[in-house]
Tab-separated table of C-alpha atoms in Angstrom:
chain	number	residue	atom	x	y	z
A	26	UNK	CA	33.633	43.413	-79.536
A	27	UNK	CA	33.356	43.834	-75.707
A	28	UNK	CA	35.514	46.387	-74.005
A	29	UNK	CA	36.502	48.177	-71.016
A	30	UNK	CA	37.337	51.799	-70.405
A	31	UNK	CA	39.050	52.027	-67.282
A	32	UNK	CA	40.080	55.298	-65.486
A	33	UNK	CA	44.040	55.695	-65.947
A	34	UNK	CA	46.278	55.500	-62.825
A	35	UNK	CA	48.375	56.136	-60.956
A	36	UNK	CA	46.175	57.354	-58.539
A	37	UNK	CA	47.371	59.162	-55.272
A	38	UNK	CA	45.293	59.858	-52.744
A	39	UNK	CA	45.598	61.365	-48.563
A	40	UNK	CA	44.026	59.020	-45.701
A	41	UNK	CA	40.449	59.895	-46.187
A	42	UNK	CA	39.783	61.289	-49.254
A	43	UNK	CA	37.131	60.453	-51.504
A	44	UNK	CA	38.193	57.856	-54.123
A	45	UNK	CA	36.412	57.653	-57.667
A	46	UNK	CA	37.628	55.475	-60.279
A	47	UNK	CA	35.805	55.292	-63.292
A	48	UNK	CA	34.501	52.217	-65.921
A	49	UNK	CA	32.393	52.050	-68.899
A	50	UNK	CA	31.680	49.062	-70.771
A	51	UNK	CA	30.573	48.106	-74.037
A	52	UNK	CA	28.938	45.049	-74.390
A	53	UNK	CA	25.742	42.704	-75.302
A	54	UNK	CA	23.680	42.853	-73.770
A	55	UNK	CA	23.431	43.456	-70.088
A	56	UNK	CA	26.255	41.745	-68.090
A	57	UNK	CA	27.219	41.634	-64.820
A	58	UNK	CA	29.885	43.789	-63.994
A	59	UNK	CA	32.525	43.510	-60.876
A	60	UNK	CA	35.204	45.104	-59.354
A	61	UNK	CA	38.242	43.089	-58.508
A	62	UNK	CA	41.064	44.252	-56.808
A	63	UNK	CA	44.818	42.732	-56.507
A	64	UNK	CA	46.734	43.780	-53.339
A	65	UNK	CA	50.975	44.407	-53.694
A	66	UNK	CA	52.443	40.394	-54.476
A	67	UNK	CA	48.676	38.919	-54.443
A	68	UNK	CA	46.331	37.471	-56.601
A	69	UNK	CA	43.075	39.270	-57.555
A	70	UNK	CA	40.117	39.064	-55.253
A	71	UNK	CA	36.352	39.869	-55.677
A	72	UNK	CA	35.475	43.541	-54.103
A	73	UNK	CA	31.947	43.627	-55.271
A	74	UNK	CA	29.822	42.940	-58.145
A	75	UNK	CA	26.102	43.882	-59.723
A	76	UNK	CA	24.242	41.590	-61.740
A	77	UNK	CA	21.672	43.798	-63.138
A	78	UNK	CA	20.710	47.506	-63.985
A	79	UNK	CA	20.320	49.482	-60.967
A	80	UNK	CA	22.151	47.224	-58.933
A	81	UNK	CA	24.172	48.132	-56.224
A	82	UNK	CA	27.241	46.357	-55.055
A	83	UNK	CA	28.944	46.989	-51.885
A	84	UNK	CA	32.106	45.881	-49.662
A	85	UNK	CA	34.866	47.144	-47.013
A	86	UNK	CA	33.139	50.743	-47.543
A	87	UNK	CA	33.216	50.423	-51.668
A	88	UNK	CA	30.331	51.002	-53.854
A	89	UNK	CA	29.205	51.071	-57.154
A	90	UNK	CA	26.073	51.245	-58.987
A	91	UNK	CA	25.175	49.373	-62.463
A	92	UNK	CA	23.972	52.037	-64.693
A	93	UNK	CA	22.587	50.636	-67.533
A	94	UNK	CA	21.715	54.337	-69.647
A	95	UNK	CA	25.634	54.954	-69.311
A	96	UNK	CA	26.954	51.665	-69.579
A	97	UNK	CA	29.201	52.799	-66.378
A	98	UNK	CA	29.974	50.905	-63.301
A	99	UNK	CA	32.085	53.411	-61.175
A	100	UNK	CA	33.822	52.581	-57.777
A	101	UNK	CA	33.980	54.963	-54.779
A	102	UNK	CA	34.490	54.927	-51.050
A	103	UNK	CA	34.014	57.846	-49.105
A	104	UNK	CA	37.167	57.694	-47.218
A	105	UNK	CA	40.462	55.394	-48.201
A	106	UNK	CA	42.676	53.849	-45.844
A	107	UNK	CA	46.413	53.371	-46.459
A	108	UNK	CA	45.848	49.769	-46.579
A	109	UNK	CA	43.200	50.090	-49.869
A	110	UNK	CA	46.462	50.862	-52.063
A	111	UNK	CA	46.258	48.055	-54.317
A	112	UNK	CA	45.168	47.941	-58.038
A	113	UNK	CA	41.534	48.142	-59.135
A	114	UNK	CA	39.846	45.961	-61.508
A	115	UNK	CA	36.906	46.450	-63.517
A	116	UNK	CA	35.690	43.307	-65.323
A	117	UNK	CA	32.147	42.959	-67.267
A	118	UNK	CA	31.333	39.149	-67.606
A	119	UNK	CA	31.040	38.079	-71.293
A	120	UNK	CA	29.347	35.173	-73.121
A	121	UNK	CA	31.156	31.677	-71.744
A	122	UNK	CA	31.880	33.411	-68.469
A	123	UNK	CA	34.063	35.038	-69.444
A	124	UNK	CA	35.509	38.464	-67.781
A	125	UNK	CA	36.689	41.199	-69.661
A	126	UNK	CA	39.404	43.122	-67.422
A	127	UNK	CA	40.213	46.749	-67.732
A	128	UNK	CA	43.564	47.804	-67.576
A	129	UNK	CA	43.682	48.483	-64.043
A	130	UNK	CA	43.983	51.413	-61.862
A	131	UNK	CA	47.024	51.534	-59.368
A	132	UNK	CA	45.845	53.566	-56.028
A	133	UNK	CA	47.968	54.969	-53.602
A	134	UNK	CA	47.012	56.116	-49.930
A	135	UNK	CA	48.953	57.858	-48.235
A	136	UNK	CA	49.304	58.626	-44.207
B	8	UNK	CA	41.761	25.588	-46.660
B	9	UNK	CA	43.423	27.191	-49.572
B	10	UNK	CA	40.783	27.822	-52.108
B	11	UNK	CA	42.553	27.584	-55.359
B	12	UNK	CA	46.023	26.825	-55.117
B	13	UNK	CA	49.002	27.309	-58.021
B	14	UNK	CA	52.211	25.734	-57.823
B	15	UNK	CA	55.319	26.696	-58.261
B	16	UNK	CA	54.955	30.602	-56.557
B	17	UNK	CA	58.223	31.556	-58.738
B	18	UNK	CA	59.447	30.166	-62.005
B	19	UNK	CA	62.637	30.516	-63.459
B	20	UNK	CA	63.681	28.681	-66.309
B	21	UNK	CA	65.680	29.657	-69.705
B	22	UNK	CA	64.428	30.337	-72.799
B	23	UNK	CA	63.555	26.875	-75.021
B	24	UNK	CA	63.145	24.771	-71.639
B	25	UNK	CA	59.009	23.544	-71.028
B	26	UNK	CA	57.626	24.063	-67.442
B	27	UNK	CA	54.554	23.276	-66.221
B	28	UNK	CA	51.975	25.240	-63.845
B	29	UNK	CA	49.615	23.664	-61.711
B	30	UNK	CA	46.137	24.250	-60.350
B	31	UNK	CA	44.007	23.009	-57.996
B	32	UNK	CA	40.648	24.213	-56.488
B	33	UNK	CA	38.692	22.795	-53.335
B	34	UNK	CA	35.672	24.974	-54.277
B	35	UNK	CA	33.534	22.197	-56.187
B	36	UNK	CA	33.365	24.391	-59.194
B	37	UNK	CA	32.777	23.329	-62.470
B	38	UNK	CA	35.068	25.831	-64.385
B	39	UNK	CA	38.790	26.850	-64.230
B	40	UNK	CA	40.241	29.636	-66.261
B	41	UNK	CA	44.216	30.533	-67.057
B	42	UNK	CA	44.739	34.177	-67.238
B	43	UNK	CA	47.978	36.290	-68.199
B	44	UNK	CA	48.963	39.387	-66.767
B	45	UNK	CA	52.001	41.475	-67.966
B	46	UNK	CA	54.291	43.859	-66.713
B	47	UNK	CA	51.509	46.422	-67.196
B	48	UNK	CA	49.288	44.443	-65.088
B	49	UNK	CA	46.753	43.715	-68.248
B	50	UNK	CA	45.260	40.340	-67.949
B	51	UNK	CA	43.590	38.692	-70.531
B	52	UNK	CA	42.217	34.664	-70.435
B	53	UNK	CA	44.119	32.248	-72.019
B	54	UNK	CA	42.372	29.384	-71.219
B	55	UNK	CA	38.523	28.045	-69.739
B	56	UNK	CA	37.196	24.196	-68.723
B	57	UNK	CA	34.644	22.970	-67.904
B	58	UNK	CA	33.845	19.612	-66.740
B	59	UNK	CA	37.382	18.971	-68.024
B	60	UNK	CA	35.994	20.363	-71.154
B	61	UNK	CA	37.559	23.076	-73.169
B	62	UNK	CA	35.280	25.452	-73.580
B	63	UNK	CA	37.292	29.007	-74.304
B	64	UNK	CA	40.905	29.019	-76.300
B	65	UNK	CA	42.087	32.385	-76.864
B	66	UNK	CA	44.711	33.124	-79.277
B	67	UNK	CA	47.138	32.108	-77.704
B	68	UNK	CA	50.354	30.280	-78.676
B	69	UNK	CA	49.855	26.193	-79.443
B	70	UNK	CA	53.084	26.088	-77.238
B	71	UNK	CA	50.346	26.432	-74.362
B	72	UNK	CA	48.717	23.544	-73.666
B	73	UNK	CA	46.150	23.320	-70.506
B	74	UNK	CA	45.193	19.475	-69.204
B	75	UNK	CA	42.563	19.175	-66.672
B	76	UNK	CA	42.942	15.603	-65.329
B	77	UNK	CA	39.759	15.817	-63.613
B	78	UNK	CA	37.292	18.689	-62.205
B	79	UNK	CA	39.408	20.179	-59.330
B	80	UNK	CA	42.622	20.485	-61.582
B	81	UNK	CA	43.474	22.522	-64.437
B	82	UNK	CA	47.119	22.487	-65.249
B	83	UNK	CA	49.467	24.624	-68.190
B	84	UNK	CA	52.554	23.770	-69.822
B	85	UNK	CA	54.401	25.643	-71.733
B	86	UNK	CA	57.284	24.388	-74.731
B	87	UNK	CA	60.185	26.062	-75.541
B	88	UNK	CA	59.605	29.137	-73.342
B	89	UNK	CA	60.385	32.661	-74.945
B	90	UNK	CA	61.242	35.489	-73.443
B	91	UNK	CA	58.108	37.273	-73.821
B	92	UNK	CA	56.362	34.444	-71.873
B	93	UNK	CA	57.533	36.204	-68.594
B	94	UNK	CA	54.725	37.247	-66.358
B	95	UNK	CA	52.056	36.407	-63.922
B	96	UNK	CA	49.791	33.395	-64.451
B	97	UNK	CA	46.239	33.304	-62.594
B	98	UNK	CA	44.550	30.265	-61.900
B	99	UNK	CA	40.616	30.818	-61.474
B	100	UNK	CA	37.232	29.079	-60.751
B	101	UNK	CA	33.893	29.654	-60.432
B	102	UNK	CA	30.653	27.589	-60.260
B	103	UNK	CA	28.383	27.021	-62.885
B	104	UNK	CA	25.389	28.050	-61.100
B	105	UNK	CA	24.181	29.387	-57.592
B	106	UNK	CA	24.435	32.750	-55.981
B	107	UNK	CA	28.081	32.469	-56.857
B	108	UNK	CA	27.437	31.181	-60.031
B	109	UNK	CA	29.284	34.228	-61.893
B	110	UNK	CA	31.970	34.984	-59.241
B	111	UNK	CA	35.750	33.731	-60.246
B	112	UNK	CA	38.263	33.067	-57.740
B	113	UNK	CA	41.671	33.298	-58.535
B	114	UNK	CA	44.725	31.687	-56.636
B	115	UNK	CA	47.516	33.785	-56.065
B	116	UNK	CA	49.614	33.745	-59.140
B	117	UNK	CA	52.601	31.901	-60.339
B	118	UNK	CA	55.315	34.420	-61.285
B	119	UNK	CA	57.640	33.173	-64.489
B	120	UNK	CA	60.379	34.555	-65.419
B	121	UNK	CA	62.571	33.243	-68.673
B	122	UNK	CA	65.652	34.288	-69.599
């Protein structure tokens, strides 16, 4: 069945260091793929999302690329704020719309 | 202009009581979605409508029991609570079609706790 291989937190990180966290995805097909992200006592909200191969999605200085040849869909911002510590969400969308949710990557920034 | 809303914030109840959780979204969408997420913060749908319709029933226990009275509502009870019934509920939406048309949005949790 569908799955999601998230990259294992914690993750700790200084004010403006490069952040990678990695996802692959089995699936079929070709879904699209998102990145949500939950904030400390909040509920999840949409950070960005690609709908097909090659596809770029972008927000608040996040990116990630759909790569269909790796099944991958990692996130990364070039430089992470204190307030980005939240957990990180990656979710392919199956059949009957529904999302498949990784197990979540806790991030840390610190001043 | 809340966009999907969940009420109660905090649930606590004992074990064998029934609660209920309610939804409501001012979106238009077509589809709302129940979602669990435990202590580990792994979430995992329970529940999806659409239309009113049920359209997605994990396996989840038949103590659950979503009723969507009508498009904008999508509400869960729960019988004789059990311990391991403690965590985070998500409410969620999203359209059926449109530039949005695969984007959920969730409300912002309802937090139970049984003991």
């Amino acid at each position: 069945g569908d799955s999601v291989t998230q990259m294992e937190g914690p993750v700790t990180l200084s004010e403006e260091a490069f952040l990678t966290i990695n996802c692959t995805y089995t699936a079929t097909g070709y879904p699209s793929l998102f990145w949500y992200v939950q904030y400390p006592g909040e509920g999840l909200q949409l950070l960005l999302k690609a709908t097909k191969a090659d596809d770029k999605g972008s927000n608040k200085g996040f990116e990630a690329t759909y790569r269909k040849e790796t099944t991958s869909f990692h996130l990364e911002k070039g430089s992470v704020q204190v307030s980005d510590s939240a957990v990180y969400f990656c979710a392919p969308l199956r059949k009957r719309r529904q999302l498949t949710f990784g197990s979540g990557t806790q991030l840390t920034v610190l001043p | 202009d809340t966009a999907v809303s969940q009420t109660p914030k905090y649930l606590v109840t004992q074990m064998g009581n029934d609660k209920s959780i309610k939804c409501e979204q001012n979106l238009g969408h077509d589809t709302m979605y129940w979602y669990k997420q435990d202590s580990k913060k792994f979430l995992k749908i329970m529940f999806s409508y659409n239309n009113k319709e049920l359209i997605i029933n994990e396996t989840v226990p038949n103590r659950f029991s979503p009723k969507s009275p009508d498009k904008a509502h999508l509400n869960l009870h729960i019988n004789s609570l059990e311990l391991g019934d403690s965590a985070v509920y998500f409410c969620a939406s999203s359209p059926l079609s449109g530039s949005g048309g695969k984007t959920q949005y969730f409300g912002p949790g309802t937090r139970l706790l049984v003991l």
